[in-house]
Tab-separated table of C-alpha atoms in Angstrom:
chain	number	residue	atom	x	y	z
A	1	MET	CA	-144.162	-3.117	-27.455
A	2	ARG	CA	-145.996	-3.473	-30.772
A	3	LEU	CA	-142.656	-3.341	-32.556
A	4	ALA	CA	-141.291	-6.066	-30.294
A	5	ARG	CA	-144.318	-8.268	-30.969
A	6	LYS	CA	-143.998	-7.737	-34.713
A	7	MET	CA	-140.315	-8.650	-34.657
A	8	MET	CA	-140.603	-11.649	-32.338
A	9	GLY	CA	-143.822	-13.152	-33.684
A	10	ASP	CA	-145.048	-16.227	-31.830
A	11	SER	CA	-142.151	-16.063	-29.377
A	12	PHE	CA	-143.328	-12.689	-28.032
A	13	ASP	CA	-144.107	-12.716	-24.306
A	14	LYS	CA	-145.870	-9.555	-23.136
A	15	ASP	CA	-144.869	-9.873	-19.462
A	16	ASP	CA	-141.241	-10.541	-20.315
A	17	ALA	CA	-141.185	-7.629	-22.779
A	18	SER	CA	-142.774	-5.281	-20.222
A	19	SER	CA	-140.059	-6.069	-17.698
A	20	LYS	CA	-137.412	-5.170	-20.276
A	21	LEU	CA	-139.057	-2.038	-21.668
A	22	ASP	CA	-136.362	0.358	-20.467
A	23	LEU	CA	-133.662	-1.897	-21.904
A	24	MET	CA	-135.474	-2.008	-25.256
A	25	MET	CA	-135.751	1.788	-25.334
A	26	ASP	CA	-132.076	2.214	-24.451
A	27	THR	CA	-131.093	-0.257	-27.183
A	28	MET	CA	-133.269	1.521	-29.745
A	29	TYR	CA	-131.747	4.874	-28.818
A	30	GLN	CA	-128.219	3.475	-28.957
A	31	PHE	CA	-128.838	2.296	-32.523
A	32	VAL	CA	-130.267	5.629	-33.688
A	33	SER	CA	-127.586	7.641	-31.901
A	34	GLU	CA	-124.943	5.908	-34.025
A	35	CYS	CA	-126.685	6.823	-37.299
A	36	ASN	CA	-125.651	9.903	-39.271
A	37	ASP	CA	-128.171	12.613	-40.182
A	38	ASP	CA	-128.895	11.152	-43.622
A	39	GLU	CA	-129.687	7.775	-42.089
A	40	VAL	CA	-131.937	9.358	-39.453
A	41	ARG	CA	-133.798	11.367	-42.110
A	42	LYS	CA	-134.356	8.393	-44.404
A	43	GLY	CA	-138.052	8.072	-45.200
A	44	ILE	CA	-139.164	11.113	-43.185
A	45	ALA	CA	-139.287	14.834	-43.936
A	46	PRO	CA	-141.087	17.931	-42.637
A	47	LEU	CA	-144.304	18.774	-44.467
A	48	PRO	CA	-144.103	21.736	-46.867
A	49	GLY	CA	-144.402	24.957	-44.894
A	50	ALA	CA	-143.862	23.325	-41.490
A	51	ILE	CA	-140.360	24.704	-40.891
A	52	GLN	CA	-141.403	28.196	-41.998
A	53	THR	CA	-144.422	28.099	-39.687
A	54	LEU	CA	-142.239	27.041	-36.757
A	55	GLU	CA	-139.716	29.783	-37.511
A	56	THR	CA	-142.496	32.362	-37.428
A	57	LEU	CA	-144.067	30.953	-34.276
A	58	ALA	CA	-140.656	31.032	-32.592
A	59	SER	CA	-140.912	34.832	-32.535
A	60	TYR	CA	-143.838	34.690	-30.082
A	61	ASP	CA	-142.556	34.971	-26.522
A	62	ASP	CA	-145.943	34.203	-24.948
A	63	VAL	CA	-146.300	30.719	-26.447
A	64	ALA	CA	-144.502	27.539	-25.376
A	65	PHE	CA	-144.108	24.698	-27.857
A	66	GLY	CA	-143.508	21.058	-27.072
A	67	LEU	CA	-143.469	17.700	-28.827
A	68	VAL	CA	-145.832	14.910	-27.799
A	69	THR	CA	-144.986	11.555	-29.336
A	70	GLY	CA	-144.854	7.869	-28.601
A	71	ASN	CA	-141.203	7.970	-29.638
A	72	VAL	CA	-138.385	7.344	-27.192
A	73	GLU	CA	-137.288	10.823	-26.107
A	74	GLY	CA	-133.678	10.414	-27.199
A	75	ILE	CA	-134.797	9.248	-30.645
A	76	ALA	CA	-137.272	12.135	-30.903
A	77	ARG	CA	-134.462	14.589	-30.073
A	78	ARG	CA	-132.249	12.986	-32.699
A	79	LYS	CA	-134.983	13.224	-35.353
A	80	MET	CA	-135.820	16.866	-34.562
A	81	ASP	CA	-132.126	17.716	-34.812
A	82	ALA	CA	-131.478	15.827	-38.067
A	83	LEU	CA	-134.605	17.228	-39.748
A	84	GLY	CA	-133.785	20.830	-38.862
A	85	ILE	CA	-136.936	21.202	-36.784
A	86	TYR	CA	-135.030	21.930	-33.581
A	87	ASP	CA	-133.066	24.672	-35.355
A	88	ALA	CA	-136.345	26.390	-36.299
A	89	GLY	CA	-136.290	27.661	-32.736
A	90	ALA	CA	-139.933	27.052	-31.803
A	91	LEU	CA	-139.500	24.096	-29.431
A	92	THR	CA	-139.225	25.485	-25.913
A	93	SER	CA	-135.867	24.812	-24.290
A	94	LEU	CA	-135.871	23.707	-20.658
A	95	SER	CA	-134.067	25.709	-17.993
A	96	LYS	CA	-133.076	22.483	-16.245
A	97	PRO	CA	-133.869	18.766	-16.528
A	98	PRO	CA	-137.540	18.160	-15.635
A	99	LYS	CA	-138.426	16.845	-12.201
A	100	LEU	CA	-141.188	14.803	-13.771
A	101	GLY	CA	-139.411	11.797	-15.202
A	102	GLY	CA	-136.791	12.486	-17.820
A	103	ARG	CA	-133.627	10.547	-18.522
A	104	VAL	CA	-130.132	11.318	-19.742
A	105	TRP	CA	-129.758	10.702	-23.476
A	106	GLU	CA	-126.026	10.652	-24.067
A	107	GLY	CA	-125.016	12.770	-27.043
A	108	MET	CA	-128.314	14.691	-27.123
A	109	GLU	CA	-127.869	16.782	-23.973
A	110	GLY	CA	-127.738	19.954	-26.067
A	111	VAL	CA	-131.038	19.190	-27.789
A	112	ALA	CA	-133.436	19.228	-24.846
A	113	PHE	CA	-136.916	20.661	-25.204
A	114	LEU	CA	-140.401	20.560	-23.757
A	115	GLY	CA	-142.289	17.364	-24.466
A	116	GLY	CA	-144.018	14.178	-23.397
A	117	PHE	CA	-142.680	10.920	-24.819
A	118	GLY	CA	-143.222	7.203	-25.054
A	119	SER	CA	-140.264	6.754	-22.733
A	120	ASP	CA	-142.154	8.823	-20.115
A	121	PHE	CA	-145.363	6.821	-20.241
A	122	CYS	CA	-146.161	3.489	-21.823
A	123	SER	CA	-149.036	1.388	-20.487
A	124	GLY	CA	-147.703	-1.670	-22.291
A	125	ASP	CA	-151.276	-2.697	-23.114
A	126	ILE	CA	-150.989	-3.361	-26.842
A	127	ASP	CA	-154.177	-5.433	-27.009
A	128	ASP	CA	-156.512	-2.580	-26.090
A	129	PRO	CA	-156.841	-0.244	-29.119
A	130	THR	CA	-158.019	2.643	-26.935
A	131	ARG	CA	-154.594	2.748	-25.276
A	132	ASN	CA	-153.221	4.216	-28.498
A	133	TYR	CA	-154.847	7.542	-27.682
A	134	LEU	CA	-155.036	7.141	-23.900
A	135	ASP	CA	-151.254	6.715	-23.708
A	136	ARG	CA	-150.865	9.754	-25.963
A	137	GLY	CA	-153.186	11.673	-23.656
A	138	GLU	CA	-150.974	10.806	-20.685
A	139	GLN	CA	-147.912	11.931	-22.646
A	140	LEU	CA	-149.691	15.211	-23.373
A	141	ALA	CA	-150.452	15.573	-19.664
A	142	ILE	CA	-146.759	15.076	-18.862
A	143	CYS	CA	-145.794	17.717	-21.423
A	144	VAL	CA	-148.196	20.241	-19.875
A	145	GLN	CA	-147.001	19.445	-16.355
A	146	ARG	CA	-143.447	20.080	-17.479
A	147	CYS	CA	-144.562	23.362	-18.993
A	148	VAL	CA	-146.093	24.361	-15.650
A	149	GLU	CA	-142.817	23.434	-13.979
A	150	GLU	CA	-140.861	25.512	-16.495
A	151	LEU	CA	-143.138	28.512	-15.925
A	152	CYS	CA	-142.096	28.528	-12.264
A	153	HIS	CA	-138.948	30.215	-13.605
A	154	HIS	CA	-141.116	32.833	-15.359
A	155	PRO	CA	-143.664	34.039	-12.771
A	156	ASP	CA	-145.096	36.656	-15.149
A	157	HIS	CA	-146.427	33.862	-17.407
A	158	GLN	CA	-149.158	31.298	-16.850
A	159	ILE	CA	-150.910	28.724	-19.008
A	160	GLU	CA	-154.205	29.860	-20.510
A	161	ARG	CA	-154.697	27.351	-23.329
A	162	VAL	CA	-153.337	23.980	-24.366
A	163	ILE	CA	-153.495	23.284	-28.103
A	164	HIS	CA	-152.536	19.896	-29.494
A	165	VAL	CA	-151.713	19.684	-33.208
A	166	GLY	CA	-151.972	16.376	-35.049
A	167	ASP	CA	-153.149	14.555	-38.150
A	168	ALA	CA	-154.487	11.260	-36.761
A	169	PRO	CA	-157.579	10.153	-34.839
A	170	ALA	CA	-155.368	9.346	-31.833
A	171	ASP	CA	-154.285	12.998	-31.711
A	172	ILE	CA	-157.882	14.241	-31.634
A	173	LEU	CA	-158.946	11.715	-29.012
A	174	ALA	CA	-155.833	12.292	-26.881
A	175	ALA	CA	-156.540	16.022	-26.689
A	176	LYS	CA	-160.214	15.354	-25.926
A	177	TYR	CA	-159.174	12.945	-23.166
A	178	TYR	CA	-156.784	15.517	-21.715
A	179	ALA	CA	-159.573	18.129	-21.564
A	180	ASN	CA	-160.919	16.165	-18.568
A	181	HIS	CA	-157.590	15.008	-17.160
A	182	PRO	CA	-157.203	15.410	-13.384
A	183	SER	CA	-153.794	17.050	-13.775
A	184	LYS	CA	-155.030	19.772	-16.142
A	185	PRO	CA	-154.519	23.228	-14.595
A	186	GLU	CA	-157.739	24.869	-13.500
A	187	ASN	CA	-159.482	27.210	-15.972
A	188	VAL	CA	-157.237	26.130	-18.848
A	189	SER	CA	-159.057	25.503	-22.131
A	190	VAL	CA	-157.970	22.636	-24.365
A	191	GLY	CA	-158.061	22.670	-28.130
A	192	VAL	CA	-156.868	20.577	-31.001
A	193	ILE	CA	-155.828	21.552	-34.505
A	194	GLY	CA	-156.432	18.588	-36.752
A	195	VAL	CA	-154.492	18.786	-39.998
A	196	ALA	CA	-155.684	16.530	-42.814
A	197	THR	CA	-152.289	15.653	-44.273
A	198	GLY	CA	-153.590	12.718	-46.288
A	199	SER	CA	-153.793	9.615	-44.100
A	200	TYR	CA	-157.133	10.683	-42.631
A	201	SER	CA	-159.725	13.008	-44.098
A	202	ALA	CA	-160.820	16.256	-42.497
A	203	GLU	CA	-164.301	14.792	-42.109
A	204	GLU	CA	-162.964	11.755	-40.216
A	205	LEU	CA	-161.104	14.023	-37.822
A	206	ARG	CA	-164.042	16.417	-37.480
A	207	GLU	CA	-166.447	13.646	-36.487
A	208	LEU	CA	-164.182	12.650	-33.596
A	209	CYS	CA	-164.092	16.177	-32.180
A	210	GLY	CA	-167.711	16.360	-31.102
A	211	ASP	CA	-169.270	19.664	-30.148
A	212	ARG	CA	-167.255	22.722	-29.220
A	213	ILE	CA	-167.567	23.796	-25.590
A	214	PRO	CA	-166.425	27.449	-25.353
A	215	SER	CA	-163.361	27.938	-23.135
A	216	VAL	CA	-163.285	24.204	-22.373
A	217	TRP	CA	-162.922	22.203	-25.605
A	218	GLU	CA	-162.178	24.094	-28.823
A	219	PRO	CA	-161.313	21.923	-31.829
A	220	ILE	CA	-160.318	23.207	-35.271
A	221	ILE	CA	-159.970	20.933	-38.306
A	222	LEU	CA	-158.013	22.115	-41.336
A	223	ASP	CA	-158.848	20.625	-44.712
A	224	GLU	CA	-156.147	18.930	-46.793
A	225	GLY	CA	-153.242	20.164	-44.719
A	226	VAL	CA	-153.974	23.803	-45.523
A	227	GLY	CA	-152.955	24.776	-42.004
A	228	VAL	CA	-149.337	23.872	-42.668
A	229	GLY	CA	-147.680	27.218	-43.193
A	230	ASN	CA	-150.862	29.099	-42.237
A	231	MET	CA	-149.902	31.239	-39.248
A	232	GLU	CA	-153.348	32.708	-38.639
A	233	GLU	CA	-154.945	29.341	-37.944
A	234	PHE	CA	-152.333	28.377	-35.396
A	235	ILE	CA	-152.506	31.519	-33.252
A	236	ARG	CA	-156.155	32.563	-33.407
């Protein structure tokens, strides 16, 4: 919606755009799906150590990994594929299409993984700045619900902790919001790993976390992106 307003300027009509949101997302995905890998990768790249960390984490069979993003799901799949992140093997594959939402993204059927996306939830309220993290919190909730659904196929596993990793204030606040979300499974602790990759300082992220509440809200902030490639911080 913000992109549409930026492109259309004074001619932007919020109600009209909201009614055409699915069409906009489909059009955006169609454009990206026709790009080659080099075009998809233009201007973006994994942080140093990120792929290696994901490859190591992929060896843990008691941890599920998902992607939470405001991106259209099909575009997110395309990016993860082009960047080599999907091939790292950490993102949890789904046994079947999720009951909770989900759409068919033609050409990306083989790159399906656990996640919550902008195409799953978008309030459309671009004038309220708090929606930036509240929408992300709802996308996180969807990701966790899908994980619960996936675990129905693995009765010997259950969710004990939800840990959200991010480098922006919205990531911290989204995780904090989810800690009190009505859909959160009972007795599941919520944490966040804030990684100061450069856009925001560790201190800025730390201030947003508030106090740690053992077994309920457990934030960790890593200075200057030192957590990228640091296995111990991500599994402790």
